[in-house]
One Martini backbone bead per residue (centre of mass of N, CA, C, O) as a GRO file, in nm:
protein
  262
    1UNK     BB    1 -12.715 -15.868 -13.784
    2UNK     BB    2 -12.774 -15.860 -13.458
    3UNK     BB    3 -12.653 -15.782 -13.159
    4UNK     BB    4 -12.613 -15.906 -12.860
    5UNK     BB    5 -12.671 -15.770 -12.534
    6UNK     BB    6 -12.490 -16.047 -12.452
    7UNK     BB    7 -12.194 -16.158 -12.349
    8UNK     BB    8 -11.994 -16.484 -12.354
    9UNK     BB    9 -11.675 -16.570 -12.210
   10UNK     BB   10 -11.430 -16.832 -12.162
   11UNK     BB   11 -11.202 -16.822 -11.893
   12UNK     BB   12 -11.162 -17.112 -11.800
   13UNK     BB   13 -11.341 -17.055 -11.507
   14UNK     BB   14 -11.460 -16.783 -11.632
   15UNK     BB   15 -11.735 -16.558 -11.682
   16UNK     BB   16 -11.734 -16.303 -11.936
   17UNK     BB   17 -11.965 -16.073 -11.897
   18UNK     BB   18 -12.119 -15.848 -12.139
   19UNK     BB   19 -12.269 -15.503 -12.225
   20UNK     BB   20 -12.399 -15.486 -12.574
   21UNK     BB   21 -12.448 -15.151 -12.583
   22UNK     BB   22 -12.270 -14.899 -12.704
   23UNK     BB   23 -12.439 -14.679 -12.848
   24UNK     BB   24 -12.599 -14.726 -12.600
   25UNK     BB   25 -12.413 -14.727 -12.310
   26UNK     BB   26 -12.556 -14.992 -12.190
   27UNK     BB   27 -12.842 -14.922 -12.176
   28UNK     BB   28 -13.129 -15.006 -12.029
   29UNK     BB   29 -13.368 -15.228 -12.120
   30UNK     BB   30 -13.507 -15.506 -12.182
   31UNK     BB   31 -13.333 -15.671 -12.340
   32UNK     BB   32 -13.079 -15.649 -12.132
   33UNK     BB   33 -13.200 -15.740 -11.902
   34UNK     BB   34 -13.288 -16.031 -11.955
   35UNK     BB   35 -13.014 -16.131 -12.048
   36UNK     BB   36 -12.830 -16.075 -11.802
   37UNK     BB   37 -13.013 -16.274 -11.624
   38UNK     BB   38 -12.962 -16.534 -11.791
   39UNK     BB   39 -12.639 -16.498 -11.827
   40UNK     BB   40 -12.621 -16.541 -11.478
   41UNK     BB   41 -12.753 -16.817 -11.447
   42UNK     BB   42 -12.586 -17.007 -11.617
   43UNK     BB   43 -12.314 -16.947 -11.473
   44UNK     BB   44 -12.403 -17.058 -11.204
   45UNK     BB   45 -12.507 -17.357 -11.368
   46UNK     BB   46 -12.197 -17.392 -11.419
   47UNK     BB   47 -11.958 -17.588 -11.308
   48UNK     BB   48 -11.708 -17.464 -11.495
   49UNK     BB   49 -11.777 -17.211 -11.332
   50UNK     BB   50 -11.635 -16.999 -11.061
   51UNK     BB   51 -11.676 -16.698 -11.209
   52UNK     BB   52 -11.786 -16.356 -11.222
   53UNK     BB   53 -11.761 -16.146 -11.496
   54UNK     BB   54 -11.795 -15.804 -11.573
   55UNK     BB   55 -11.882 -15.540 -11.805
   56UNK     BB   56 -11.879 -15.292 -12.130
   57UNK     BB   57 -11.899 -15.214 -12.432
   58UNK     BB   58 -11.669 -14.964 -12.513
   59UNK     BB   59 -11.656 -14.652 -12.318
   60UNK     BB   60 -11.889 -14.799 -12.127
   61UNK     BB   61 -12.011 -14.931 -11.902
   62UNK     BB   62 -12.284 -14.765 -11.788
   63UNK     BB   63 -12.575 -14.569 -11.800
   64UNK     BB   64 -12.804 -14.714 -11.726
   65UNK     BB   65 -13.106 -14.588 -11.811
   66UNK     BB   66 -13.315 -14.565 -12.128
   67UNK     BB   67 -13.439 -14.274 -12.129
   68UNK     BB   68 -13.584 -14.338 -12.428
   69UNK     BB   69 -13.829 -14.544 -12.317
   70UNK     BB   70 -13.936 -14.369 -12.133
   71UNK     BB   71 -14.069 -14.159 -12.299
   72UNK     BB   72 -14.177 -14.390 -12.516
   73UNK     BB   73 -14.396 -14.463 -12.269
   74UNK     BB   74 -14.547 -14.268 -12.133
   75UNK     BB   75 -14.779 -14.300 -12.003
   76UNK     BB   76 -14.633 -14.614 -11.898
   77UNK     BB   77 -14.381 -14.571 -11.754
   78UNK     BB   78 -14.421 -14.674 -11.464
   79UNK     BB   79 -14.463 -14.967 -11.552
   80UNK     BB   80 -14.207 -14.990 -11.697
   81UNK     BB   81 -14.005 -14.931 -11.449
   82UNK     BB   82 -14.121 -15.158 -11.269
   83UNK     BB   83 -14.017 -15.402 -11.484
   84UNK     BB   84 -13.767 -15.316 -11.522
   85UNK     BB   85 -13.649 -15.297 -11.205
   86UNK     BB   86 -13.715 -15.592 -11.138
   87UNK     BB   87 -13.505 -15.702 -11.370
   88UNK     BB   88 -13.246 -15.604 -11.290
   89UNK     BB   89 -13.253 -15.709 -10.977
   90UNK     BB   90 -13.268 -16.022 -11.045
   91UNK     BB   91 -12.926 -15.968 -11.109
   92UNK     BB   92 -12.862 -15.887 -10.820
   93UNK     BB   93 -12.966 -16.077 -10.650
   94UNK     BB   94 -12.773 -16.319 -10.778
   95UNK     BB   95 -12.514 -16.162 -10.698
   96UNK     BB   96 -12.552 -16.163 -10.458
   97UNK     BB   97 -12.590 -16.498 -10.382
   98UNK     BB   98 -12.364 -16.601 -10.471
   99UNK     BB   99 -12.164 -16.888 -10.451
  100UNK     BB  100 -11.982 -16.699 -10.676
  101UNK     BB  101 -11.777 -16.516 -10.725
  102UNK     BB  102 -11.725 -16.124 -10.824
  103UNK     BB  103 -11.672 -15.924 -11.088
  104UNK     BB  104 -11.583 -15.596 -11.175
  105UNK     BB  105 -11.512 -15.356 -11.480
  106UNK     BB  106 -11.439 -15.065 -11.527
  107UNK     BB  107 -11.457 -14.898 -11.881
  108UNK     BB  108 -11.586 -14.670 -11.758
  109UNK     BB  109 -11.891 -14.541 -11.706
  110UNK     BB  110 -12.117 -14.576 -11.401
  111UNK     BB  111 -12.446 -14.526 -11.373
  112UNK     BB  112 -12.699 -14.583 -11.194
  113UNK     BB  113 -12.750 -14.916 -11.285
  114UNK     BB  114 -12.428 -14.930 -11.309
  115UNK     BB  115 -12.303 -14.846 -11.043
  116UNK     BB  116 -12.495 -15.093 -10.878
  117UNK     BB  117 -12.310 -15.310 -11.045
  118UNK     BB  118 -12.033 -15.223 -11.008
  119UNK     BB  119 -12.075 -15.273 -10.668
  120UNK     BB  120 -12.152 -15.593 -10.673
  121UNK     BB  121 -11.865 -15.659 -10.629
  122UNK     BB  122 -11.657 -15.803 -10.454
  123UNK     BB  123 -11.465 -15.688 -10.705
  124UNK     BB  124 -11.330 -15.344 -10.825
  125UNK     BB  125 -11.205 -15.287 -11.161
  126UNK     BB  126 -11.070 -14.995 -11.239
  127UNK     BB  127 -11.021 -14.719 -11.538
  128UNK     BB  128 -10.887 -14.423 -11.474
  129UNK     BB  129 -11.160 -14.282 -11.607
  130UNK     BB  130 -11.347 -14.377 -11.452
  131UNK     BB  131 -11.662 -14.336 -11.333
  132UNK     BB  132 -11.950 -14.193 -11.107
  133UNK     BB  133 -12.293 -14.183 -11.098
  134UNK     BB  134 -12.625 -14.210 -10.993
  135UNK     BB  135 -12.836 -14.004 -11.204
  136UNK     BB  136 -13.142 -13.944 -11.073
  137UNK     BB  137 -13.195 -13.673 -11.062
  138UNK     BB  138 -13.118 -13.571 -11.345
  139UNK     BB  139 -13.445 -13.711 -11.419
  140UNK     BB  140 -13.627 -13.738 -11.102
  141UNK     BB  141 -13.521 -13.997 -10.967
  142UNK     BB  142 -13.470 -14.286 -10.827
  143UNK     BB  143 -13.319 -14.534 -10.678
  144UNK     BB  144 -13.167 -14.883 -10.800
  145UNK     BB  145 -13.024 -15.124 -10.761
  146UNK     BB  146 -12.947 -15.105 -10.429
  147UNK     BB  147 -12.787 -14.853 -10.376
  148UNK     BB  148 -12.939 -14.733 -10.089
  149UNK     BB  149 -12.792 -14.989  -9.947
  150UNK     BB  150 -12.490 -15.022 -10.051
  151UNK     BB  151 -12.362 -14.719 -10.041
  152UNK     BB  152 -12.354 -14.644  -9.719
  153UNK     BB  153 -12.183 -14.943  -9.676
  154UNK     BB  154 -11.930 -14.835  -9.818
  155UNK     BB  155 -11.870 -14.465  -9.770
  156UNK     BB  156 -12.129 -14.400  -9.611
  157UNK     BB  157 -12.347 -14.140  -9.547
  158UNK     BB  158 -12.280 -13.886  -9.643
  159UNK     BB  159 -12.177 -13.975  -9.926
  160UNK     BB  160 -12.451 -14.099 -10.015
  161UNK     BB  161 -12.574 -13.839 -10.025
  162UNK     BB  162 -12.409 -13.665 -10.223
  163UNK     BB  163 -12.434 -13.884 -10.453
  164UNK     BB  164 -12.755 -13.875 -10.454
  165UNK     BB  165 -12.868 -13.569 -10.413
  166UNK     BB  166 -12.605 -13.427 -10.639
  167UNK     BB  167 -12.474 -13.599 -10.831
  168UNK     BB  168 -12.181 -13.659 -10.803
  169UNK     BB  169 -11.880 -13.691 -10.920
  170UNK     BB  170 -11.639 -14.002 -10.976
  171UNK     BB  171 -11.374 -14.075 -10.951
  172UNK     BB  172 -11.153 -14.336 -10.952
  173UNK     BB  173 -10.950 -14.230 -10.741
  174UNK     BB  174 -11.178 -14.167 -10.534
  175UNK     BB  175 -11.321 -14.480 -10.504
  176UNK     BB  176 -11.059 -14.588 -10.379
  177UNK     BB  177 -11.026 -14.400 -10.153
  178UNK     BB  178 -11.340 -14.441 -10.049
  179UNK     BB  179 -11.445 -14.789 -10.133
  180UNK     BB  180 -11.603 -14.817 -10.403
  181UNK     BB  181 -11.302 -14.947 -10.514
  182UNK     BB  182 -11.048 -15.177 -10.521
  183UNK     BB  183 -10.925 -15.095 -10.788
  184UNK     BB  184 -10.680 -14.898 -11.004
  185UNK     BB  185 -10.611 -14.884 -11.352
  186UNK     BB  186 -10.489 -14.871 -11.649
  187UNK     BB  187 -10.701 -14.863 -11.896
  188UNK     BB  188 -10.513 -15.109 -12.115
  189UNK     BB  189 -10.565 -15.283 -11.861
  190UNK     BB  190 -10.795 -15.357 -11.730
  191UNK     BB  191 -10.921 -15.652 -11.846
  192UNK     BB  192 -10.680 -15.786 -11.772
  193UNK     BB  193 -10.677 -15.769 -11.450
  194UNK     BB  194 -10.988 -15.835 -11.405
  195UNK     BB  195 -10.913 -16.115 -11.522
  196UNK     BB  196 -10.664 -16.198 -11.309
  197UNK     BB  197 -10.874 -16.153 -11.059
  198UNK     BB  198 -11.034 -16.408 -11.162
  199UNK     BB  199 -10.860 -16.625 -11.167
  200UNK     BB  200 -10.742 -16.633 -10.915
  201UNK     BB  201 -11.014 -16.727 -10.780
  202UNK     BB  202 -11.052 -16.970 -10.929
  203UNK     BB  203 -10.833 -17.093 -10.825
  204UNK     BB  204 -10.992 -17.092 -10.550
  205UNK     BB  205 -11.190 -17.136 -10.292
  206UNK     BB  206 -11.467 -17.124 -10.368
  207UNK     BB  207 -11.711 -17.278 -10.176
  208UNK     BB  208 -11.577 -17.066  -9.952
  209UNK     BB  209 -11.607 -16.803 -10.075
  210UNK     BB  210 -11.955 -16.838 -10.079
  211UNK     BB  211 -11.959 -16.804  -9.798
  212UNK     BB  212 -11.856 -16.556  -9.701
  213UNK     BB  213 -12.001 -16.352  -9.836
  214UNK     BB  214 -12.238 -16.450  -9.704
  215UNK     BB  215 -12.155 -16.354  -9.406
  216UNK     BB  216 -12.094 -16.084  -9.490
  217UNK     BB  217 -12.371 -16.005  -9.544
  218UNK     BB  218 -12.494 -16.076  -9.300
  219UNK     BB  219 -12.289 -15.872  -9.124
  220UNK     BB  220 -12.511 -15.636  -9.150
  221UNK     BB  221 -12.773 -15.789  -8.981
  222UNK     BB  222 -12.616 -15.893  -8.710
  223UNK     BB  223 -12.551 -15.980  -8.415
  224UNK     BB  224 -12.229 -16.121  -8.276
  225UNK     BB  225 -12.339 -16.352  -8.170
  226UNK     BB  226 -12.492 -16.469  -8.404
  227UNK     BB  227 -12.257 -16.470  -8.618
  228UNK     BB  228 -12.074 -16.677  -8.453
  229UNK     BB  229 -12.249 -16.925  -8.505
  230UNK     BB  230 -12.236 -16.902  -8.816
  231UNK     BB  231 -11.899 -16.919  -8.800
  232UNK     BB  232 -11.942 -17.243  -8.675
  233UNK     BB  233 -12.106 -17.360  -8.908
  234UNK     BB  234 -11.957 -17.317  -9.123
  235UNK     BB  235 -11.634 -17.400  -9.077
  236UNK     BB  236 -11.754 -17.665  -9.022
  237UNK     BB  237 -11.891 -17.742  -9.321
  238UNK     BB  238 -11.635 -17.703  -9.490
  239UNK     BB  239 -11.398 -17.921  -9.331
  240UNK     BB  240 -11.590 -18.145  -9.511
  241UNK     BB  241 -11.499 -18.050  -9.782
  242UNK     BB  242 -11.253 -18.085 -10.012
  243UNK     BB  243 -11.082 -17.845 -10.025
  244UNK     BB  244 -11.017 -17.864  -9.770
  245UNK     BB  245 -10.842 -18.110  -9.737
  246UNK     BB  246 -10.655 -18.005  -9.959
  247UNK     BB  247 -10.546 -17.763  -9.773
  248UNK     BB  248 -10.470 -17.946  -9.556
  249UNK     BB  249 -10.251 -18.103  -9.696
  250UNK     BB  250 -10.056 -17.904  -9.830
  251UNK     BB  251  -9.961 -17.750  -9.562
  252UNK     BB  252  -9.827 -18.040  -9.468
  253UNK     BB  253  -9.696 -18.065  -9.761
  254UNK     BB  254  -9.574 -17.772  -9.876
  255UNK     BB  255  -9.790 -17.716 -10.086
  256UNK     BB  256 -10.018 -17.632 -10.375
  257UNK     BB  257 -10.301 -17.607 -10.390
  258UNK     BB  258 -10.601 -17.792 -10.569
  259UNK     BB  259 -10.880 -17.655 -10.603
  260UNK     BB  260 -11.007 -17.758 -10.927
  261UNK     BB  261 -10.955 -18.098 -10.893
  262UNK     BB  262 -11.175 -18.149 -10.641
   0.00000   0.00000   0.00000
């Protein structure tokens, strides 16, 4: 029997979402990536799933695109990568977009289009051992998965330079002191801690927290003036929710609210 490019497990609130080509790094073909976007989609329209965990079984995270199908691909390859990388994209952009919190659990090496995937959570719980590198020089491409966009957002120009042109490896030590992850962890602790930062989000006002997110987005590309608007029009939206009623009553009730049965 084959097995599934895509596994998915509920912890609680919690879809954690594995990458599970480990033979081949969890590097995309088509079929890894198209099961990836399936996966991401049911779990953000499951009301019963409140928070997105991503992680990868076996050694690595992702080792980004298949290198071994890109050859395969021959006079198409063009073709092929083109539509790779548009798959993988629409998982991007789901993630990007998400009503609800994400996490990304980094249990090895995330290259390439792994990278970009392990960047783009929320929280992002690194493996002591795990490493980062763009990868995309060192067979001659381009970066894809929204890399050139986010990670000079994330680290700065001048690293995103460096990572991306020199294709530097990042150790998880530095990656934390740079902010390109969020913590690091001892290896044989990552799933258990990131699964733990993800269940503590399921616990709280996700749909306050998927506002949020949203906010942050917004204020990377909007002017003062203008995201104050927004963040005006937001927490108007908010304070009209369940939640909003449960945690203000809660915090006048001296009580710990429970935004999951609201």
């Amino acid at each position: 029997m084959e097995e599934r490019e895509v596994l998915v497990a509920r912890h609680g609130g919690v879809a954690l979402i594995t990458l599970n080509r480990p033979k081949a790094g969890n590097t995309f073909n088509m079929a890894l990536a198209t099961a990836l976007e399936l996966a991401i989609r049911e779990a953000l329209a499951d009301p019963d799933v409140r928070v997105l965990a991503l992680t990868g079984a076996g050694k690595l995270f992702c080792g980004g695109g298949d290198v071994g199908s890109f050859a395969s691909a021959g006079e198409g390859a063009g073709p092929y990568l083109l539509e790779l990388a548009n798959a993988v994209h629409r998982s991007v952009k789901l993630l990007a977009s998400s009503a609800k919190p994400v996490v990304t659990i980094i249990n090895g090496a995330a290259a390439g289009a792994g990278l970009s995937l392990a960047i783009a959570g929320d929280v992002v719980v690194a493996g002591a051992s795990a490493h980062f590198s763009a990868a995309y020089s060192a067979v001659g491409l381009t970066p894809d998965g929204g890399m050139s966009w986010l990670l000079p957002r994330l680290i700065g120009w001048r690293r995103a330079q460096e990572m991306l042109l020199t294709n530097r490896r990042v150790s998880a030590n530095e990656a934390e002191a740079m902010g390109l992850v969020t913590r690091m962890v001892p290896d044989e602790e990552v799933i258990e801690q990131g699964l733990a930062m993800a269940e503590k989000l399921a616990r709280g006002p996700v749909a306050a927290l998927g506002k949020t997110r949203l906010l942050l987005a917004q204020g990377q590309e909007q002017d003062l003036s203008t995201h104050l608007d927004k963040e005006a029009q937001s927490i108007a939206e908010a304070v009209a929710l369940p939640e909003a009623r449960e945690g203000i009553a809660a915090f006048l009730e001296r009580r710990k609210p429970d935004f999951v049965s609201v």
